[in-house]
Short mmCIF file of C-alpha atoms (C1' of nucleotides) and ligand atoms in Angstrom, two decimals:
data_model
loop_
_atom_site.label_atom_id
_atom_site.label_comp_id
_atom_site.label_asym_id
_atom_site.label_seq_id
_atom_site.Cartn_x
_atom_site.Cartn_y
_atom_site.Cartn_z
CA MET A 7 -10.20 -4.79 -9.30
CA ILE A 8 -7.97 -3.46 -11.95
CA ARG A 9 -4.55 -2.48 -11.38
CA ILE A 10 -1.40 -0.88 -12.48
CA SER A 11 1.48 -3.32 -11.94
CA LYS A 12 4.07 -2.83 -9.48
CA LYS A 13 6.49 -2.99 -12.38
CA VAL A 14 4.84 0.05 -13.92
CA GLU A 15 5.09 1.59 -10.46
CA TYR A 16 8.58 0.84 -10.40
CA ALA A 17 9.08 2.18 -13.96
CA LEU A 18 7.31 5.64 -13.07
CA MET A 19 9.75 6.14 -10.05
CA ALA A 20 12.72 5.45 -11.97
CA LEU A 21 11.67 7.70 -14.60
CA LYS A 22 10.80 10.43 -12.35
CA PHE A 23 14.31 9.94 -10.73
CA ILE A 24 16.27 9.93 -14.05
CA SER A 25 14.24 12.95 -14.89
CA ASP A 26 15.23 14.70 -11.77
CA SER A 27 18.92 14.10 -12.25
CA ASP A 28 19.24 16.17 -15.38
CA HIS A 29 21.09 14.65 -17.93
CA LYS A 30 23.62 13.05 -15.58
CA LEU A 31 23.79 9.31 -16.12
CA VAL A 32 21.98 7.29 -13.66
CA THR A 33 22.62 3.67 -12.61
CA ALA A 34 20.17 1.08 -11.61
CA ARG A 35 21.84 0.72 -8.28
CA GLU A 36 21.41 4.37 -7.48
CA ILE A 37 17.71 4.24 -8.28
CA SER A 38 17.27 0.84 -6.54
CA ASP A 39 19.14 2.33 -3.44
CA LYS A 40 17.23 5.84 -3.14
CA GLY A 41 13.80 4.40 -4.15
CA ASN A 42 13.93 1.08 -2.29
CA ILE A 43 13.23 -1.07 -5.47
CA PRO A 44 14.63 -4.56 -5.67
CA TYR A 45 17.56 -4.29 -7.90
CA ASP A 46 17.38 -7.08 -10.09
CA LEU A 47 13.82 -6.57 -10.89
CA LEU A 48 14.37 -2.89 -11.57
CA SER A 49 17.23 -3.87 -14.02
CA LYS A 50 15.07 -5.79 -15.94
CA ILE A 51 12.53 -3.12 -15.99
CA LEU A 52 15.14 -0.63 -16.97
CA GLN A 53 16.18 -2.98 -19.94
CA LYS A 54 12.91 -2.96 -21.32
CA LEU A 55 12.50 0.62 -21.31
CA LYS A 56 15.71 0.82 -23.17
CA ASN A 57 14.71 -1.74 -25.70
CA GLU A 58 11.69 0.53 -26.32
CA ASN A 59 13.93 3.50 -26.80
CA ILE A 60 12.60 5.30 -23.88
CA LEU A 61 15.85 5.02 -22.19
CA VAL A 62 19.38 5.08 -23.58
CA SER A 63 22.02 3.14 -21.73
CA ASN A 64 25.81 3.11 -21.46
CA GLN A 65 27.48 -0.18 -20.32
CA GLY A 66 30.48 -0.54 -18.33
CA MET A 67 32.23 1.55 -15.86
CA ASN A 68 30.48 4.90 -15.29
CA GLY A 69 27.82 3.70 -17.32
CA GLY A 70 24.06 4.23 -16.53
CA TYR A 71 20.85 5.22 -18.08
CA SER A 72 19.27 8.66 -19.43
CA LEU A 73 16.12 9.73 -21.14
CA ASN A 74 15.76 9.46 -24.77
CA LYS A 75 12.64 11.47 -24.93
CA ARG A 76 11.21 14.32 -23.11
CA THR A 77 8.88 13.20 -20.40
CA ASP A 78 5.90 14.63 -22.31
CA GLU A 79 6.74 12.36 -25.34
CA ILE A 80 6.35 8.94 -23.33
CA PRO A 81 2.77 8.11 -22.87
CA LEU A 82 1.89 5.85 -20.17
CA PHE A 83 0.69 3.56 -22.47
CA SER A 84 3.76 2.60 -24.14
CA LEU A 85 5.29 2.21 -20.76
CA MET A 86 2.54 -0.37 -19.67
CA THR A 87 2.83 -2.38 -23.02
CA ALA A 88 6.79 -2.16 -22.88
CA ILE A 89 6.81 -3.75 -19.45
CA ASP A 90 3.58 -6.02 -19.16
CA GLY A 91 3.33 -6.63 -22.96
CA ASP A 92 -0.10 -7.70 -24.14
CA THR A 93 -2.70 -5.19 -23.96
CA ALA A 94 -6.31 -6.85 -23.92
CA ILE A 95 -8.48 -5.59 -21.25
CA ALA A 96 -10.52 -8.75 -21.11
CA GLU A 97 -10.35 -12.52 -22.54
CA CYS A 98 -13.17 -11.51 -24.99
CA LEU A 99 -10.57 -9.50 -26.96
CA HIS A 100 -8.58 -12.35 -28.46
CA ASP A 101 -6.22 -10.51 -30.41
CA ASN A 102 -4.52 -13.08 -32.48
CA ASN A 103 -6.27 -15.93 -34.03
CA ASP A 104 -4.23 -18.91 -32.60
CA LYS A 105 -5.51 -19.14 -29.14
CA ASP A 106 -8.98 -18.25 -29.42
CA CYS A 107 -11.44 -18.04 -26.44
CA CYS A 108 -13.76 -21.05 -26.10
CA MET A 109 -16.49 -18.58 -26.16
CA THR A 110 -15.96 -16.74 -29.33
CA ASP A 111 -19.26 -18.22 -30.70
CA THR A 112 -21.48 -17.56 -27.53
CA CYS A 113 -19.91 -14.48 -26.16
CA THR A 114 -22.59 -11.69 -26.02
CA ILE A 115 -20.50 -8.65 -24.96
CA LYS A 116 -17.61 -8.70 -27.35
CA LEU A 117 -18.64 -5.41 -29.04
CA PRO A 118 -19.04 -3.16 -26.01
CA VAL A 119 -16.10 -4.52 -24.28
CA THR A 120 -13.90 -3.58 -27.36
CA ARG A 121 -15.34 -0.20 -27.07
CA LEU A 122 -14.12 0.10 -23.53
CA GLN A 123 -10.87 -1.19 -24.24
CA LYS A 124 -10.41 1.30 -26.66
CA GLU A 125 -11.45 4.19 -24.43
CA LEU A 126 -9.14 2.75 -21.47
CA GLU A 127 -6.35 2.86 -24.28
CA ASP A 128 -7.00 6.40 -25.13
CA LEU A 129 -6.95 7.23 -21.59
CA PHE A 130 -3.63 5.81 -21.18
CA LYS A 131 -2.23 7.14 -24.35
CA SER A 132 -3.22 10.84 -23.31
CA LYS A 133 -1.32 10.54 -20.05
CA THR A 134 2.32 10.83 -20.32
CA ILE A 135 5.19 10.49 -17.99
CA SER A 136 5.06 14.39 -17.59
CA ASP A 137 1.97 13.83 -15.57
CA PHE A 138 4.15 11.69 -12.96
CA VAL A 139 7.21 13.64 -12.46
CA MET B 10 -1.67 -5.42 -18.48
CA ILE B 11 -4.82 -3.75 -16.95
CA ARG B 12 -7.87 -6.32 -17.17
CA ILE B 13 -11.28 -6.92 -16.38
CA SER B 14 -11.95 -9.87 -14.43
CA LYS B 15 -13.47 -13.05 -15.98
CA LYS B 16 -16.15 -12.85 -13.20
CA VAL B 17 -17.18 -9.22 -14.23
CA GLU B 18 -17.49 -10.33 -17.83
CA TYR B 19 -19.70 -13.13 -16.70
CA ALA B 20 -21.70 -10.62 -14.79
CA LEU B 21 -21.92 -8.53 -17.72
CA MET B 22 -23.22 -11.64 -19.85
CA ALA B 23 -25.59 -12.57 -17.11
CA LEU B 24 -27.26 -9.18 -16.69
CA LYS B 25 -27.64 -9.05 -20.62
CA PHE B 26 -29.28 -12.25 -20.61
CA ILE B 27 -31.61 -11.24 -17.70
CA SER B 28 -32.32 -8.12 -19.40
CA ASP B 29 -33.25 -9.60 -22.54
CA SER B 30 -35.80 -12.02 -20.75
CA ASP B 31 -37.88 -8.92 -20.04
CA HIS B 32 -39.20 -9.34 -16.58
CA LYS B 33 -39.45 -13.15 -16.48
CA LEU B 34 -37.45 -14.77 -13.61
CA VAL B 35 -34.51 -16.51 -14.73
CA THR B 36 -32.52 -19.13 -13.07
CA ALA B 37 -28.55 -19.47 -12.67
CA ARG B 38 -28.66 -22.74 -14.52
CA GLU B 39 -30.49 -21.20 -17.43
CA ILE B 40 -27.86 -18.49 -17.58
CA SER B 41 -25.10 -21.00 -17.18
CA ASP B 42 -26.39 -23.29 -19.90
CA LYS B 43 -27.28 -20.76 -22.58
CA GLY B 44 -23.97 -18.66 -22.07
CA ASN B 45 -21.31 -21.54 -21.17
CA ILE B 46 -20.67 -20.35 -17.85
CA PRO B 47 -19.50 -22.37 -15.13
CA TYR B 48 -22.65 -23.00 -12.65
CA ASP B 49 -21.23 -22.80 -9.36
CA LEU B 50 -19.06 -19.85 -10.11
CA LEU B 51 -22.01 -17.91 -11.93
CA SER B 52 -24.16 -18.64 -8.77
CA LYS B 53 -21.58 -16.61 -6.43
CA ILE B 54 -21.65 -13.97 -8.89
CA LEU B 55 -25.25 -13.68 -9.03
CA GLN B 56 -25.43 -13.61 -5.19
CA LYS B 57 -23.11 -10.74 -5.02
CA LEU B 58 -25.34 -8.73 -7.31
CA LYS B 59 -28.03 -9.55 -5.49
CA ASN B 60 -26.25 -8.29 -2.00
CA GLU B 61 -25.72 -5.36 -3.86
CA ASN B 62 -29.34 -4.99 -4.73
CA ILE B 63 -28.75 -4.98 -8.42
CA LEU B 64 -30.63 -8.01 -8.77
CA VAL B 65 -33.58 -9.51 -6.71
CA SER B 66 -33.83 -13.21 -5.97
CA ASN B 67 -36.58 -15.67 -5.41
CA GLN B 68 -35.53 -18.79 -3.76
CA GLY B 69 -37.24 -22.10 -4.10
CA MET B 70 -39.04 -23.57 -6.71
CA ASN B 71 -39.99 -21.52 -9.74
CA GLY B 72 -37.48 -19.01 -8.22
CA GLY B 73 -34.77 -17.20 -9.97
CA TYR B 74 -33.48 -13.76 -10.65
CA SER B 75 -34.61 -10.44 -11.99
CA LEU B 76 -33.32 -6.89 -12.34
CA ASN B 77 -34.05 -4.57 -9.59
CA LYS B 78 -32.76 -1.38 -11.58
CA ARG B 79 -32.81 -0.11 -14.98
CA THR B 80 -29.78 -1.25 -16.80
CA ASP B 81 -28.96 2.49 -17.27
CA GLU B 82 -28.96 3.01 -13.55
CA ILE B 83 -26.27 0.06 -12.89
CA PRO B 84 -22.77 1.67 -13.16
CA LEU B 85 -20.04 -0.77 -14.57
CA PHE B 86 -18.00 0.65 -11.47
CA SER B 87 -20.61 -0.91 -8.80
CA LEU B 88 -20.60 -4.14 -10.79
CA MET B 89 -16.85 -4.19 -10.44
CA THR B 90 -16.47 -3.42 -6.77
CA ALA B 91 -19.53 -5.77 -5.79
CA ILE B 92 -17.62 -8.68 -7.77
CA ASP B 93 -13.91 -8.08 -7.16
CA GLY B 94 -14.42 -6.02 -3.93
CA ASP B 95 -11.47 -3.46 -3.51
CA THR B 96 -10.70 -0.66 -5.63
CA ALA B 97 -7.08 0.64 -5.65
CA ILE B 98 -5.48 0.77 -8.95
CA ALA B 99 -1.78 0.53 -7.45
CA GLU B 100 -0.27 -0.33 -4.15
CA CYS B 101 0.49 3.19 -3.83
CA LEU B 102 -3.18 3.65 -2.67
CA HIS B 103 -3.35 2.28 0.63
CA ASP B 104 -6.86 3.13 1.68
CA ASN B 105 -6.75 1.75 5.04
CA ASN B 106 -4.00 2.47 7.58
CA ASP B 107 -3.44 -1.28 8.76
CA LYS B 108 -1.42 -2.53 5.90
CA ASP B 109 0.51 0.26 4.92
CA CYS B 110 2.73 -0.41 1.75
CA CYS B 111 6.36 -0.34 3.10
CA MET B 112 7.21 2.62 0.58
CA THR B 113 4.86 5.26 2.18
CA ASP B 114 7.73 7.38 2.74
CA THR B 115 10.06 7.24 -0.03
CA CYS B 116 6.86 6.70 -2.85
CA THR B 117 7.56 9.59 -5.19
CA ILE B 118 4.41 8.82 -7.37
CA LYS B 119 1.35 8.56 -4.75
CA LEU B 120 -0.22 12.08 -5.92
CA PRO B 121 -0.07 11.48 -9.75
CA VAL B 122 -1.23 7.79 -9.41
CA THR B 123 -4.14 9.07 -7.07
CA ARG B 124 -5.12 11.27 -9.81
CA LEU B 125 -5.15 8.57 -12.42
CA GLN B 126 -6.98 6.27 -10.27
CA LYS B 127 -9.80 9.26 -9.81
CA GLU B 128 -10.04 9.49 -13.69
CA LEU B 129 -10.37 5.60 -13.96
CA GLU B 130 -13.18 5.41 -11.72
CA ASP B 131 -14.90 8.18 -13.17
CA LEU B 132 -14.70 6.31 -16.45
CA PHE B 133 -16.05 3.01 -14.89
CA LYS B 134 -18.71 5.20 -13.07
CA SER B 135 -19.92 6.70 -16.34
CA LYS B 136 -20.33 3.41 -18.15
CA THR B 137 -23.48 1.57 -17.24
CA ILE B 138 -24.84 -1.90 -17.92
CA SER B 139 -27.03 -0.44 -20.80
CA ASP B 140 -23.72 0.29 -22.70
CA PHE B 141 -23.29 -3.45 -22.55
CA VAL B 142 -26.69 -5.06 -23.54
"C1'" DA C 24 -42.55 -35.07 0.86
"C1'" DT C 25 -39.91 -33.69 -2.96
"C1'" DA C 26 -38.00 -31.34 -6.55
"C1'" DT C 27 -36.10 -26.93 -7.78
"C1'" DA C 28 -34.12 -23.29 -6.61
"C1'" DT C 29 -31.29 -19.71 -4.00
"C1'" DA C 30 -27.23 -19.12 -0.48
"C1'" DG C 31 -22.89 -19.55 1.09
"C1'" DG C 32 -18.67 -21.90 3.49
"C1'" DA C 33 -14.38 -24.12 2.23
"C1'" DC C 34 -11.27 -25.90 -0.76
"C1'" DT C 35 -8.23 -26.57 -5.04
"C1'" DA C 36 -6.11 -25.57 -9.25
"C1'" DT C 37 -4.30 -22.35 -12.50
"C1'" DC C 38 -2.36 -18.35 -13.80
"C1'" DT C 39 0.01 -14.08 -13.07
"C1'" DT C 40 3.14 -11.04 -10.80
"C1'" DA C 41 6.79 -10.09 -8.27
"C1'" DG C 42 11.04 -11.34 -6.82
"C1'" DT C 43 15.81 -14.02 -7.02
"C1'" DC C 44 20.01 -16.01 -8.82
"C1'" DC C 45 23.58 -16.54 -12.03
"C1'" DA C 46 26.45 -16.03 -15.80
"C1'" DA C 47 27.67 -13.43 -19.58
"C1'" DA C 48 29.41 -8.99 -22.20
"C1'" DT C 49 31.21 -4.11 -21.93
"C1'" DT C 50 33.79 -0.29 -20.66
"C1'" DC C 51 37.02 2.44 -18.08
"C1'" DA C 52 41.09 3.17 -15.46
"C1'" DA C 53 44.94 1.79 -13.19
"C1'" DT D 30 46.22 -6.89 -18.45
"C1'" DT D 31 43.81 -6.85 -14.55
"C1'" DG D 32 39.68 -5.59 -11.89
"C1'" DA D 33 35.94 -3.22 -10.61
"C1'" DA D 34 31.41 -1.27 -12.19
"C1'" DT D 35 28.01 -1.54 -14.91
"C1'" DT D 36 24.53 -3.41 -18.45
"C1'" DT D 37 22.48 -7.60 -20.42
"C1'" DG D 38 19.61 -11.38 -20.16
"C1'" DG D 39 18.05 -16.46 -19.20
"C1'" DA D 40 16.25 -19.56 -15.94
"C1'" DC D 41 14.19 -19.95 -11.74
"C1'" DT D 42 11.26 -19.55 -7.19
"C1'" DA D 43 7.85 -17.57 -4.21
"C1'" DA D 44 3.82 -15.47 -3.30
"C1'" DG D 45 -0.62 -13.74 -4.52
"C1'" DA D 46 -4.94 -13.35 -7.00
"C1'" DT D 47 -8.23 -15.30 -10.05
"C1'" DA D 48 -10.99 -19.12 -11.54
"C1'" DG D 49 -13.21 -22.89 -10.68
"C1'" DT D 50 -15.29 -27.11 -7.60
"C1'" DC D 51 -17.67 -29.49 -4.09
"C1'" DC D 52 -20.56 -29.82 -0.63
"C1'" DT D 53 -24.21 -28.54 2.55
"C1'" DA D 54 -28.04 -25.72 3.92
"C1'" DT D 55 -32.17 -23.11 3.34
"C1'" DA D 56 -36.41 -21.70 1.08
"C1'" DT D 57 -40.86 -22.72 -1.67
"C1'" DA D 58 -44.25 -24.38 -4.80
"C1'" DT D 59 -46.68 -28.27 -6.03
S1 LIG E 17 -15.21 -14.01 -23.08
FE1 LIG E 17 -14.21 -15.07 -25.01
S2 LIG E 17 -15.17 -14.07 -26.67
FE2 LIG E 17 -16.12 -12.95 -24.90
S1 LIG E 18 4.15 2.22 -3.76
FE1 LIG E 18 3.50 2.02 -1.55
S2 LIG E 18 3.03 4.15 -1.42
FE2 LIG E 18 3.48 4.19 -3.54
#
DNA sequence: ATATATAGGACTATCTTAGTCCAAATTCAA
DNA sequence: TTGAATTTGGACTAAGATAGTCCTATATAT
């Protein structure tokens, strides 16, 4: 069945943690330790959030992460795409023309599935991190 | 990102096909041929739909499948659970107590994720097969 | 009897997700 | 200038889920 990836779960936990440590810089190590999240994996996730401008990072000693936006300005949807990339709910929805699904002609459900995709997206866009902290 | 399984896609195509062949019995072979769906896989799917009383089947020669309900009486949700089983959107939501997630104590996002799960379920319950035919 | 169906167990192959390992690059401070 | 703490990021591996195959049994109309 349809699932939110573990990585997004971790991201939510991390963002909650960062949000709770108001404005102090927080290190990946801290979040990993307190939250029981594999360090290396978490690091990657935080980096991606940084690349999406959800977090700001400071390298080096006494470095760490902090929020770049208010939690209610971060849609769950952008978290999901930042972390898991791509966004198609079904193979029907070939976004780019290079790797077409072989059923492009015969497929009978493309349109309604597209509609469903849209509705799900809207749901995930309407949720923000503030709903999770 | 979040996805509907290929099997559910096939199920939707099959149900559309059956619904279009009003009341005639339709064989798995027909659906497979016309829809370019792997026969063996499709068979399993149709069997599951039969076990959920979405379809009725007739074995033997001249056998086949037909709908057991109006398409607007079949929620997408029941299709999804019939085919992919289980229903948890995230590991947070350990439904049964035997295989608890190891983070049960430390997990900070259980509640909001449960809420999200509920909303998604409601969305999938509100959609019926009639939206896809 | 036999051809045409569904029924269903057991297996394999393929893809995705989760997690690990390692080697930079940055920054602070002694 | 050295060293510890930190982010950055590529490459790899392990584990799990999904998709697909194969084979045999059972039912039924003719
Ligand atoms: S399954 Fe590929 S176009 Fe619908
Ligand atoms: S991740 Fe297991 S309880 Fe939340």
